[in-house]
Short mmCIF file of C-alpha atoms in Angstrom, two decimals:
data_model
loop_
_atom_site.label_atom_id
_atom_site.label_comp_id
_atom_site.label_asym_id
_atom_site.label_seq_id
_atom_site.Cartn_x
_atom_site.Cartn_y
_atom_site.Cartn_z
CA MET A 240 8.28 -74.18 33.03
CA GLN A 241 4.59 -74.12 34.02
CA HIS A 242 4.24 -75.38 37.27
CA ILE A 243 1.18 -78.45 37.04
CA PRO A 244 -0.86 -79.16 40.67
CA PRO A 245 -0.98 -82.95 42.01
CA PRO A 246 -4.26 -84.64 40.87
CA PRO A 247 -6.86 -84.13 43.56
CA VAL A 248 -6.79 -87.06 46.19
CA THR A 249 -10.40 -88.79 46.10
CA THR A 250 -11.93 -90.53 49.08
CA SER A 251 -14.79 -90.17 51.65
CA GLU A 252 -12.92 -89.97 54.56
CA ILE A 253 -9.87 -88.11 55.56
CA ARG A 254 -7.99 -88.65 58.94
CA VAL A 255 -5.34 -86.15 60.40
CA VAL A 256 -3.51 -87.51 63.35
CA ASP A 257 -1.11 -85.95 65.91
CA ALA A 258 2.52 -87.05 66.22
CA ALA A 259 0.79 -89.66 68.47
CA GLY A 260 -0.92 -91.52 65.86
CA THR A 261 -4.16 -90.46 67.46
CA PRO A 262 -6.72 -88.06 65.54
CA ARG A 263 -7.29 -84.93 65.84
CA ILE A 264 -9.43 -84.06 62.56
CA LEU A 265 -11.69 -86.19 60.50
CA LEU A 266 -12.94 -85.06 57.14
CA SER A 267 -15.79 -86.84 56.09
CA ALA A 268 -18.54 -87.21 53.63
CA ALA A 269 -19.65 -90.97 54.82
CA GLY A 270 -22.70 -91.28 55.96
CA ASP A 271 -25.95 -88.84 56.09
CA GLY A 272 -23.79 -85.56 55.11
CA PRO A 273 -20.80 -83.86 54.89
CA ALA A 274 -18.66 -83.14 58.63
CA ILE A 275 -15.32 -81.94 59.68
CA VAL A 276 -14.67 -82.64 63.10
CA LEU A 277 -11.80 -81.52 65.44
CA ILE A 278 -11.41 -84.28 67.83
CA GLY A 279 -9.83 -83.85 71.30
CA ARG A 280 -6.91 -85.02 73.34
CA ASP A 281 -9.84 -87.43 75.41
CA THR A 282 -10.48 -88.86 71.72
CA LYS A 283 -13.91 -87.44 71.86
CA PRO A 284 -15.30 -84.61 69.36
CA ALA A 285 -15.21 -81.06 70.44
CA ALA A 286 -16.30 -79.58 67.59
CA ALA A 287 -18.42 -80.32 64.53
CA ILE A 288 -19.50 -78.51 61.11
CA ALA A 289 -21.67 -80.62 59.33
CA LEU A 290 -24.86 -81.03 56.93
CA ASP A 291 -27.48 -83.16 57.54
CA SER A 292 -29.27 -85.34 55.10
CA ALA A 293 -31.10 -82.26 53.77
CA ASP A 294 -28.24 -80.64 53.54
CA ARG A 295 -28.88 -78.03 56.32
CA PRO A 296 -26.12 -76.86 58.05
CA SER A 297 -24.69 -77.40 62.23
CA VAL A 298 -22.05 -76.20 63.80
CA LYS A 299 -21.47 -77.73 67.74
CA LEU A 300 -19.12 -77.06 70.35
CA ALA A 301 -18.73 -80.00 72.80
CA ASN A 302 -17.53 -78.44 76.08
CA PRO A 303 -14.08 -80.23 78.05
CA SER A 304 -15.61 -80.11 81.68
CA PRO A 305 -17.55 -82.93 82.71
CA GLY A 306 -21.45 -81.96 82.63
CA GLY A 307 -20.68 -78.85 81.24
CA PRO A 308 -22.82 -77.18 78.79
CA VAL A 309 -22.54 -77.40 75.10
CA ALA A 310 -23.61 -75.28 72.40
CA ALA A 311 -24.81 -75.66 68.49
CA ILE A 312 -25.90 -73.34 66.05
CA GLU A 313 -28.10 -75.06 63.92
CA ILE A 314 -30.41 -74.53 60.93
CA ASP A 315 -33.51 -77.42 60.74
CA ASP A 316 -36.61 -77.85 59.78
CA LYS A 317 -38.08 -75.46 61.75
CA GLY A 318 -35.83 -72.00 61.00
CA ALA A 319 -32.63 -71.22 62.60
CA HIS A 320 -31.39 -71.48 66.64
CA VAL A 321 -28.61 -70.98 68.89
CA LYS A 322 -29.16 -73.80 71.53
CA PHE A 323 -27.23 -74.13 74.41
CA ASP A 324 -27.80 -78.11 76.43
CA ARG A 325 -26.74 -78.72 80.27
CA ALA A 326 -26.81 -82.54 81.21
CA GLY A 327 -30.23 -83.09 83.13
CA GLY A 328 -32.27 -80.95 81.14
CA ALA A 329 -31.37 -77.29 81.56
CA SER A 330 -31.39 -74.84 78.17
CA SER A 331 -31.58 -72.02 76.44
CA TYR A 332 -31.99 -70.96 73.12
CA LEU A 333 -32.66 -68.05 70.06
CA PHE A 334 -34.46 -68.72 66.97
CA LEU A 335 -35.78 -67.67 64.14
CA ASN A 336 -38.37 -70.14 62.95
CA ASN A 337 -39.92 -70.43 59.32
CA GLY A 338 -43.35 -68.41 59.59
CA GLY A 339 -40.63 -65.22 61.11
CA THR A 340 -41.34 -65.71 64.89
CA SER A 341 -38.46 -65.14 66.56
CA GLY A 342 -37.27 -65.47 70.49
CA VAL A 343 -35.30 -66.50 73.49
CA VAL A 344 -36.62 -69.49 75.63
CA LEU A 345 -34.85 -71.04 78.95
CA ILE A 346 -35.39 -74.30 80.00
CA ASP A 347 -34.50 -74.88 83.79
CA ALA A 348 -33.16 -78.00 84.66
CA LYS A 349 -36.19 -80.40 85.10
CA GLY A 350 -36.35 -79.65 81.44
CA VAL A 351 -39.37 -77.43 82.03
CA ARG A 352 -39.78 -74.04 79.85
CA GLN A 353 -39.45 -71.27 82.97
CA ALA A 354 -39.06 -67.70 80.98
CA ALA A 355 -39.85 -66.52 77.11
CA ILE A 356 -39.52 -63.96 75.09
CA LEU A 357 -41.38 -64.05 71.58
CA VAL A 358 -42.11 -61.84 68.99
CA GLY A 359 -44.59 -63.01 66.40
CA ALA A 360 -44.03 -62.26 62.39
CA ASP A 361 -46.68 -59.40 62.88
CA GLY A 362 -44.29 -57.93 65.42
CA LYS A 363 -46.76 -58.62 68.72
CA VAL A 364 -44.80 -59.52 71.84
CA THR A 365 -45.19 -62.12 74.31
CA LEU A 366 -43.43 -62.28 77.55
CA GLU A 367 -43.83 -65.80 79.84
CA GLY A 368 -42.91 -66.64 83.19
CA VAL A 369 -41.96 -62.69 83.37
CA GLU A 370 -44.03 -60.24 85.89
CA GLY A 371 -46.51 -63.36 86.67
CA ASN A 372 -47.48 -64.46 83.22
CA ALA A 373 -47.19 -68.11 83.30
CA PRO A 374 -45.05 -70.09 80.83
CA ALA A 375 -46.12 -72.06 77.86
CA GLY A 376 -45.38 -74.88 79.88
CA ARG A 377 -47.40 -74.36 82.72
#
């Protein structure tokens, strides 16, 4: 006897709940783009994989520690980047833009760019905020 799979379920959103009925996973095609969201015990999003309205992917990781840094891997209109942010303005990121420039940028708690290492599409290396070179934001 041949096994016939059940028909597909068609919907715009599925919520997977734990034994207490609390949503823990959200699979959604509603809104700007599809997303898979893992929800923490505190009912806040802990991790998300999504496509934006232009089908650019992202992975975002929240921090369960209040005020702790968060992380994102994203493709946006400028290129690709891995970014770490902390409440209050501090951040750092690694990027490769669409024009071929890549780099690492460090931003202080006041949101001011303090240091960067950039490699242009032509291979030229630029150091900012290192050995007396002023960062671009100063």
